[in-house]
Amino acid sequence: MPALPSVMRQVYFDGAGGPDVIRIGEAPVPAVAPGKVLVEVVAAGINGPDCVQRAGRYPAPAGESAIPGMEIAGRIIAVGEDVKDLKEGDEICALVGSGGYAEYVLADAALCLSKPKSLNLIEAAGMPETAFTVWDNVFTRGKLKAGEIFLVHGGTGGIGTTAIQLAKAFGATVITTAGSPEKCAFCKTLGADYVINYRTHDFVAEIKTITAKKGVNLVLDIVGGSYISKNISIMGTEARLVQIAFQQSSKAEVEFTPMMVRRQTLTGSTLRPRTLAQKAEVAAGVRDNVWPLVEQGKVKPIIHATFPLEDARQAHELMESSAHIGKIILLTGK
Ligand SMILES: NC(=O)c1ccc[n+]([C@@H]2O[C@H](COP(=O)([O-])OP(=O)(O)OC[C@H]3O[C@@H](n4cnc5c(N)ncnc54)[C@H](OP(=O)(O)O)[C@@H]3O)[C@@H](O)[C@H]2O)c1
């Protein structure tokens, strides 16, 4: 291994605001610590919460740095005490609490996943956040089973593209919503059984027809607001609603009667503030259940665009334009 540099390039936010607060600067390379590995980052995934953090509405959890970036892929260059099963030179991807938009980052060994042979490191960088989120919310929390009907809103987002592929791989019927004919067509190529352009069609009416009024078994929602009552209205008996974002609003006037009469479950979660042990449990679930499908090429990340670290501002602008399909990735040049 070549000697480690003492400083690295990293992205930071010069205050809270729009993409124009994004800067690139230098910082010391982190020192490896027990239970952790130091990773030379090749690529880092961009996620919606990075933009919300930049806008000042989603601070990094206690103990994490303010440097953005929650998922990376790269090579391990130093291994901390107590780390088993990982060694220098291993190619991995990982969920990190912060600091992914940098040339080097510390990752908890328990949250590292071997790079699947089917993917390169750029593709692998687009997997951790969506794989952890979808596995935990659709399968652990949402209990999706083969033969059930699954509705995921935002089918062309990072979450949506992963959720469609995984749900199909596990034998569910998938309905999704997207905002243009091109995006709807793309969802079909991912395997979605029914795609509804939510800008031109009422998803409630469409799903009543698709399910012959029986309703869906599980909804994964990122919209909130007016969608909460609508989701509940098209959920069947013992159906589950898992809320993972409120892109429209976290407040709504909700008609709860179907929840009571049809014994529905309303739940949700965030990932970032959970303890390491809780995240490690999700990582183990991903390793055992999702990674074999990725290795087999049945589930793959959809990479929309890559940008050099210096162009993180343009990457955030693209993310917030919603013009993308799948993931946007930053490259360190390593
Ligand atoms: N709670 C958690 O653990 C967790 C973890 C990861 C991400 N998230 C959140 O989940 C959300 C999705 O993440 P992501 O990475 O997939 O973001 P993304 O790539 O930006 O995708 C979001 C998609 O939602 C679509 N959309 C917007 N309004 C919609 C509506 N009314 N109906 C249907 N689709 C709509 C947009 O496309 P079109 O409108 O153009 O179709 C966009 O492609 C984000 O808000 C993110 O912060 C939560």
Coordinates of C-alpha atoms and ligand atoms in Angstrom, one line a residue:
M1 CA 0.0 0.0 0.0
P2 CA 1.3 3.5 -0.8
A3 CA 1.9 5.9 2.1
L4 CA -1.3 7.7 3.1
P5 CA -1.5 11.4 2.4
S6 CA -2.2 13.6 5.4
V7 CA -4.8 15.8 3.7
M8 CA -7.7 15.0 1.3
R9 CA -10.3 16.8 -0.8
Q10 CA -13.8 16.9 0.6
V11 CA -17.1 18.7 -0.1
Y12 CA -18.5 21.0 2.6
F13 CA -21.5 23.4 2.9
D14 CA -20.6 27.1 3.5
G15 CA -23.8 27.7 5.6
A16 CA -27.3 26.5 4.8
G17 CA -29.0 27.1 1.5
G18 CA -29.2 26.2 -2.2
P19 CA -26.6 24.3 -4.2
D20 CA -24.5 27.5 -4.3
V21 CA -23.3 26.9 -0.7
I22 CA -21.4 23.8 -1.9
R23 CA -17.7 24.2 -1.7
I24 CA -14.7 21.9 -2.0
G25 CA -11.8 22.1 0.5
E26 CA -9.1 20.2 2.3
A27 CA -9.3 18.3 5.5
P28 CA -7.0 15.9 7.4
V29 CA -7.4 12.2 6.3
P30 CA -9.3 10.5 9.2
A31 CA -7.3 8.1 11.4
V32 CA -8.6 4.5 11.6
A33 CA -10.3 3.6 14.8
P34 CA -11.4 0.3 16.5
G35 CA -14.3 -1.4 14.7
K36 CA -13.8 0.8 11.7
V37 CA -12.0 0.7 8.3
L38 CA -10.4 3.6 6.4
V39 CA -11.7 3.6 2.9
E40 CA -10.2 5.3 -0.2
V41 CA -13.4 6.5 -1.8
V42 CA -13.8 5.9 -5.5
A43 CA -17.5 7.0 -5.7
A44 CA -20.1 8.4 -3.4
G45 CA -23.9 8.3 -3.9
I46 CA -26.0 11.4 -3.7
N47 CA -29.2 11.1 -1.7
G48 CA -32.2 13.4 -1.1
P49 CA -31.3 13.8 2.6
D50 CA -27.9 15.3 1.6
C51 CA -29.9 18.1 -0.2
V52 CA -32.2 18.6 2.9
Q53 CA -29.0 18.7 5.1
R54 CA -27.5 21.3 2.8
A55 CA -30.7 23.4 3.1
G56 CA -30.3 23.3 6.9
R57 CA -33.4 21.2 7.6
Y58 CA -31.7 17.8 8.4
P59 CA -28.6 18.2 10.6
A60 CA -26.2 15.3 10.8
P61 CA -26.9 13.2 13.9
A62 CA -24.8 13.7 17.0
G63 CA -21.3 12.3 16.7
E64 CA -21.3 12.6 12.9
S65 CA -19.4 15.3 10.9
A66 CA -21.3 18.0 8.9
I67 CA -19.6 16.7 5.8
P68 CA -22.3 15.2 3.5
G69 CA -22.4 11.7 2.1
M70 CA -24.1 8.6 3.5
E71 CA -22.9 5.9 1.0
I72 CA -19.6 5.2 -0.7
A73 CA -17.6 2.5 -2.5
G74 CA -13.9 2.2 -2.6
R75 CA -10.9 0.2 -1.3
I76 CA -10.0 -0.4 2.3
I77 CA -6.6 1.1 3.1
A78 CA -6.4 0.6 6.9
V79 CA -8.2 -1.7 9.2
G80 CA -9.0 -0.9 12.9
E81 CA -8.6 -3.1 15.9
D82 CA -11.4 -5.7 16.4
V83 CA -12.2 -5.8 12.7
K84 CA -12.5 -9.3 11.4
D85 CA -13.5 -10.4 7.9
L86 CA -12.2 -7.3 6.2
K87 CA -8.6 -6.5 5.1
E88 CA -6.5 -3.9 3.3
G89 CA -7.2 -3.9 -0.4
D90 CA -10.8 -5.2 -0.2
E91 CA -13.3 -3.5 -2.5
I92 CA -16.4 -2.6 -0.5
C93 CA -19.4 -0.3 -0.4
A94 CA -20.8 1.0 2.9
L95 CA -23.4 3.1 4.6
V96 CA -21.6 5.9 6.4
G97 CA -23.1 8.3 8.9
S98 CA -21.5 11.3 7.2
G99 CA -18.4 12.3 5.3
G100 CA -18.9 10.3 2.1
Y101 CA -18.2 13.3 -0.3
A102 CA -14.5 13.0 0.3
E103 CA -11.4 11.1 -0.9
Y104 CA -11.2 9.1 2.4
V105 CA -13.8 8.2 4.9
L106 CA -14.1 6.0 8.0
A107 CA -16.7 3.3 7.7
D108 CA -18.0 1.0 10.5
A109 CA -16.9 -2.5 9.6
A110 CA -20.4 -3.8 10.4
L111 CA -21.9 -1.6 7.7
C112 CA -19.5 -2.6 4.9
L113 CA -20.6 -4.9 2.1
S114 CA -18.3 -6.6 -0.3
K115 CA -18.5 -5.2 -3.8
P116 CA -20.6 -7.6 -5.8
K117 CA -18.8 -9.2 -8.7
S118 CA -21.6 -8.0 -11.0
L119 CA -20.9 -4.3 -10.3
N120 CA -18.1 -1.9 -10.6
L121 CA -17.3 0.5 -7.7
I122 CA -19.2 3.3 -9.3
E123 CA -22.4 1.2 -9.4
A124 CA -21.7 -0.2 -6.0
A125 CA -21.7 3.3 -4.5
G126 CA -25.3 3.6 -5.5
M127 CA -26.5 0.6 -3.6
P128 CA -26.1 0.9 0.2
E129 CA -28.7 3.6 1.0
T130 CA -31.4 2.2 -1.2
A131 CA -30.7 -1.4 -0.4
F132 CA -30.7 -0.8 3.4
T133 CA -33.8 1.4 3.1
V134 CA -35.8 -0.9 0.9
W135 CA -34.9 -4.1 2.7
D136 CA -35.8 -2.6 6.1
N137 CA -39.0 -0.8 5.1
V138 CA -40.4 -3.1 2.4
F139 CA -39.5 -6.5 3.8
T140 CA -38.7 -6.2 7.5
R141 CA -41.2 -3.5 8.5
G142 CA -43.6 -3.8 5.6
K143 CA -43.5 -7.7 5.5
L144 CA -44.0 -8.0 1.8
K145 CA -44.6 -11.5 0.7
A146 CA -44.7 -13.3 -2.7
G147 CA -48.0 -13.0 -4.3
E148 CA -48.9 -9.7 -2.6
I149 CA -49.6 -6.4 -4.4
F150 CA -47.0 -3.6 -3.7
L151 CA -47.4 0.1 -4.5
V152 CA -44.3 2.2 -4.5
H153 CA -44.5 5.9 -5.2
G154 CA -41.7 7.6 -7.1
G155 CA -40.7 4.5 -9.2
T156 CA -37.8 6.2 -11.0
G157 CA -36.1 7.5 -7.8
G158 CA -33.1 5.7 -6.2
I159 CA -35.5 4.1 -3.8
G160 CA -38.2 3.4 -6.4
T161 CA -35.9 1.7 -8.9
T162 CA -34.5 -0.6 -6.2
A163 CA -37.9 -1.3 -4.6
I164 CA -39.4 -2.3 -8.0
Q165 CA -36.6 -4.8 -8.8
L166 CA -36.4 -6.3 -5.3
A167 CA -40.2 -6.7 -5.0
K168 CA -40.4 -8.4 -8.3
A169 CA -37.4 -10.7 -7.4
F170 CA -39.4 -11.7 -4.3
G171 CA -42.5 -12.5 -6.3
A172 CA -44.8 -9.5 -5.6
T173 CA -47.0 -7.7 -8.1
V174 CA -45.7 -4.1 -8.4
I175 CA -47.6 -1.0 -9.1
T176 CA -45.7 2.3 -9.2
T177 CA -46.2 6.0 -9.9
A178 CA -44.0 8.3 -12.0
G179 CA -44.2 11.8 -13.4
S180 CA -43.7 11.5 -17.2
P181 CA -44.3 9.0 -20.0
E182 CA -40.5 8.4 -20.3
K183 CA -40.3 7.6 -16.6
C184 CA -43.3 5.3 -16.7
A185 CA -41.7 3.4 -19.6
F186 CA -38.5 3.0 -17.7
C187 CA -40.4 1.6 -14.7
K188 CA -41.8 -1.1 -17.0
T189 CA -38.3 -2.0 -18.1
L190 CA -37.4 -2.6 -14.4
G191 CA -40.3 -5.1 -14.2
A192 CA -43.2 -3.0 -12.7
D193 CA -46.5 -4.7 -13.6
Y194 CA -48.5 -1.4 -13.6
V195 CA -47.2 2.1 -13.9
I196 CA -49.4 5.2 -13.3
N197 CA -48.4 8.7 -14.5
Y198 CA -49.5 10.5 -11.4
R199 CA -49.6 13.9 -13.3
T200 CA -52.2 12.7 -15.8
H201 CA -54.0 10.0 -13.9
D202 CA -55.7 9.6 -10.5
F203 CA -53.7 6.7 -8.9
V204 CA -56.6 6.0 -6.5
A205 CA -59.0 5.3 -9.4
E206 CA -56.4 3.4 -11.4
I207 CA -55.6 1.1 -8.4
K208 CA -59.2 0.4 -7.6
T209 CA -59.5 -0.9 -11.2
I210 CA -56.2 -2.8 -11.2
T211 CA -57.1 -4.6 -7.9
A212 CA -60.8 -4.9 -8.6
K213 CA -61.4 -2.8 -5.4
K214 CA -59.6 -5.3 -3.2
G215 CA -56.7 -2.8 -2.7
V216 CA -52.9 -3.3 -2.3
N217 CA -51.1 -5.1 0.5
L218 CA -48.3 -2.7 1.0
V219 CA -47.5 0.9 0.1
L220 CA -44.1 2.5 0.3
D221 CA -44.7 6.3 0.3
I222 CA -42.3 9.2 0.0
V223 CA -44.9 11.9 -0.7
G224 CA -47.1 12.2 2.4
G225 CA -49.6 15.2 2.6
S226 CA -52.7 14.5 0.5
Y227 CA -51.3 11.0 -0.4
I228 CA -51.8 9.7 3.1
S229 CA -55.6 9.5 2.9
K230 CA -55.4 8.3 -0.7
N231 CA -52.9 5.6 0.2
I232 CA -55.1 4.4 3.1
S233 CA -58.2 4.4 0.8
I234 CA -56.6 1.9 -1.7
M235 CA -55.1 -0.4 0.9
G236 CA -56.8 -3.7 1.5
T237 CA -57.4 -5.8 4.6
E238 CA -54.4 -6.1 6.9
A239 CA -52.4 -3.9 4.5
R240 CA -49.4 -1.9 5.6
L241 CA -48.3 1.7 4.8
V242 CA -44.7 2.5 5.3
Q243 CA -43.8 6.2 5.2
I244 CA -40.2 7.1 4.5
A245 CA -40.4 10.7 3.4
F246 CA -42.8 13.6 3.2
Q247 CA -41.9 15.3 -0.1
Q248 CA -45.3 17.1 -0.1
S249 CA -46.0 17.5 3.6
S250 CA -45.9 15.7 7.0
K251 CA -49.3 17.2 7.9
A252 CA -52.7 16.1 6.5
E253 CA -56.3 15.8 7.3
V254 CA -56.7 12.0 7.2
E255 CA -59.7 9.7 6.8
F256 CA -58.7 6.9 9.1
T257 CA -61.9 4.7 8.9
P258 CA -60.3 2.2 6.4
M259 CA -57.4 1.7 8.9
M260 CA -59.8 0.6 11.6
V261 CA -62.2 -1.4 9.5
R262 CA -59.6 -3.2 7.4
R263 CA -57.1 -3.6 10.3
Q264 CA -54.3 -1.7 8.4
T265 CA -50.9 -0.8 9.9
L266 CA -49.4 2.6 9.4
T267 CA -45.7 2.9 10.2
G268 CA -42.5 4.4 8.9
S269 CA -38.8 4.9 9.7
T270 CA -35.6 6.7 9.2
L271 CA -32.2 5.0 9.0
R272 CA -29.6 7.6 9.8
P273 CA -30.3 8.2 13.6
R274 CA -30.4 4.5 14.4
T275 CA -27.7 2.9 16.6
L276 CA -24.8 1.0 15.0
A277 CA -26.2 -2.3 16.3
Q278 CA -29.6 -1.5 14.6
K279 CA -28.0 -0.6 11.3
A280 CA -25.7 -3.7 11.5
E281 CA -28.9 -5.8 11.8
V282 CA -30.2 -4.2 8.6
A283 CA -26.8 -4.7 6.9
A284 CA -26.9 -8.4 7.8
G285 CA -30.4 -8.6 6.2
V286 CA -29.1 -6.9 3.1
R287 CA -26.0 -9.2 3.0
D288 CA -28.1 -12.4 3.3
N289 CA -31.2 -11.5 1.2
V290 CA -30.4 -8.7 -1.2
W291 CA -26.7 -9.2 -2.1
P292 CA -27.3 -12.7 -3.7
L293 CA -29.8 -11.1 -6.1
V294 CA -27.3 -8.4 -6.9
E295 CA -24.6 -11.0 -7.5
Q296 CA -27.0 -12.8 -9.8
G297 CA -27.7 -9.6 -11.8
K298 CA -31.4 -9.7 -10.8
V299 CA -31.1 -6.4 -9.0
K300 CA -28.8 -3.6 -10.2
P301 CA -28.4 0.0 -9.4
I302 CA -29.6 2.4 -12.1
I303 CA -26.9 5.1 -12.5
H304 CA -28.3 8.2 -14.1
A305 CA -25.1 10.4 -14.1
T306 CA -21.7 10.8 -12.5
F307 CA -19.9 14.0 -11.6
P308 CA -16.4 14.7 -10.3
L309 CA -16.3 15.7 -6.6
E310 CA -15.7 19.3 -7.7
D311 CA -19.1 19.4 -9.5
A312 CA -21.1 18.4 -6.4
R313 CA -23.1 21.6 -6.9
Q314 CA -24.3 20.5 -10.4
A315 CA -25.0 17.0 -8.9
H316 CA -27.3 18.5 -6.3
E317 CA -29.0 20.7 -8.9
L318 CA -29.8 17.6 -10.9
M319 CA -31.0 15.8 -7.9
E320 CA -33.4 18.6 -7.0
S321 CA -34.6 19.0 -10.6
S322 CA -36.1 15.4 -10.4
A323 CA -35.0 15.0 -14.0
H324 CA -32.9 11.9 -13.1
I325 CA -33.8 8.2 -13.2
G326 CA -32.0 6.2 -10.5
K327 CA -28.8 7.4 -8.8
I328 CA -26.5 10.3 -9.2
I329 CA -22.9 9.5 -8.2
L330 CA -19.8 11.6 -7.3
L331 CA -16.4 10.4 -8.4
T332 CA -13.2 11.3 -6.4
G333 CA -10.8 10.3 -9.3
K334 CA -9.2 7.7 -7.0
Ligands
LIG1 N1 -36.7 7.3 5.7 C1 -35.6 6.7 5.2 O1 -34.9 5.8 5.7 C2 -35.1 7.2 3.8 C3 -34.0 6.6 3.2 C4 -33.6 7.0 1.9 C5 -34.4 8.0 1.3 N2 -35.5 8.5 1.9 C6 -36.3 9.6 1.2 O2 -37.1 8.9 0.2 C7 -37.3 9.8 -0.8 C8 -36.9 9.2 -2.1 O3 -35.5 9.0 -2.2 P1 -34.8 8.8 -3.5 O4 -33.4 8.6 -3.3 O5 -35.5 7.8 -4.3 O6 -35.0 10.2 -4.2 P2 -35.1 10.6 -5.7 O7 -34.1 9.8 -6.5 O8 -35.0 12.1 -5.8 O9 -36.5 10.1 -6.2 C9 -37.7 10.7 -5.8 C10 -38.7 10.6 -6.9 O10 -40.0 10.9 -6.4 C11 -40.7 11.3 -7.6 N3 -41.9 12.0 -7.1 C12 -41.9 13.3 -6.6 N4 -43.2 13.6 -6.3 C13 -44.0 12.5 -6.5 C14 -45.4 12.2 -6.4 N5 -46.2 13.1 -6.0 N6 -45.8 11.0 -6.8 C15 -44.9 10.1 -7.2 N7 -43.6 10.3 -7.4 C16 -43.1 11.5 -7.1 C17 -39.8 12.1 -8.4 O11 -39.9 11.8 -9.8 P3 -41.1 12.3 -10.7 O12 -42.0 13.2 -9.9 O13 -40.5 13.1 -11.8 O14 -41.8 11.1 -11.2 C18 -38.4 11.5 -8.0 O15 -37.9 10.7 -9.1 C19 -36.5 11.1 -0.5 O16 -37.4 12.0 0.0 C20 -35.5 10.6 0.5 O17 -35.1 11.7 1.3 C21 -35.9 8.1 3.1

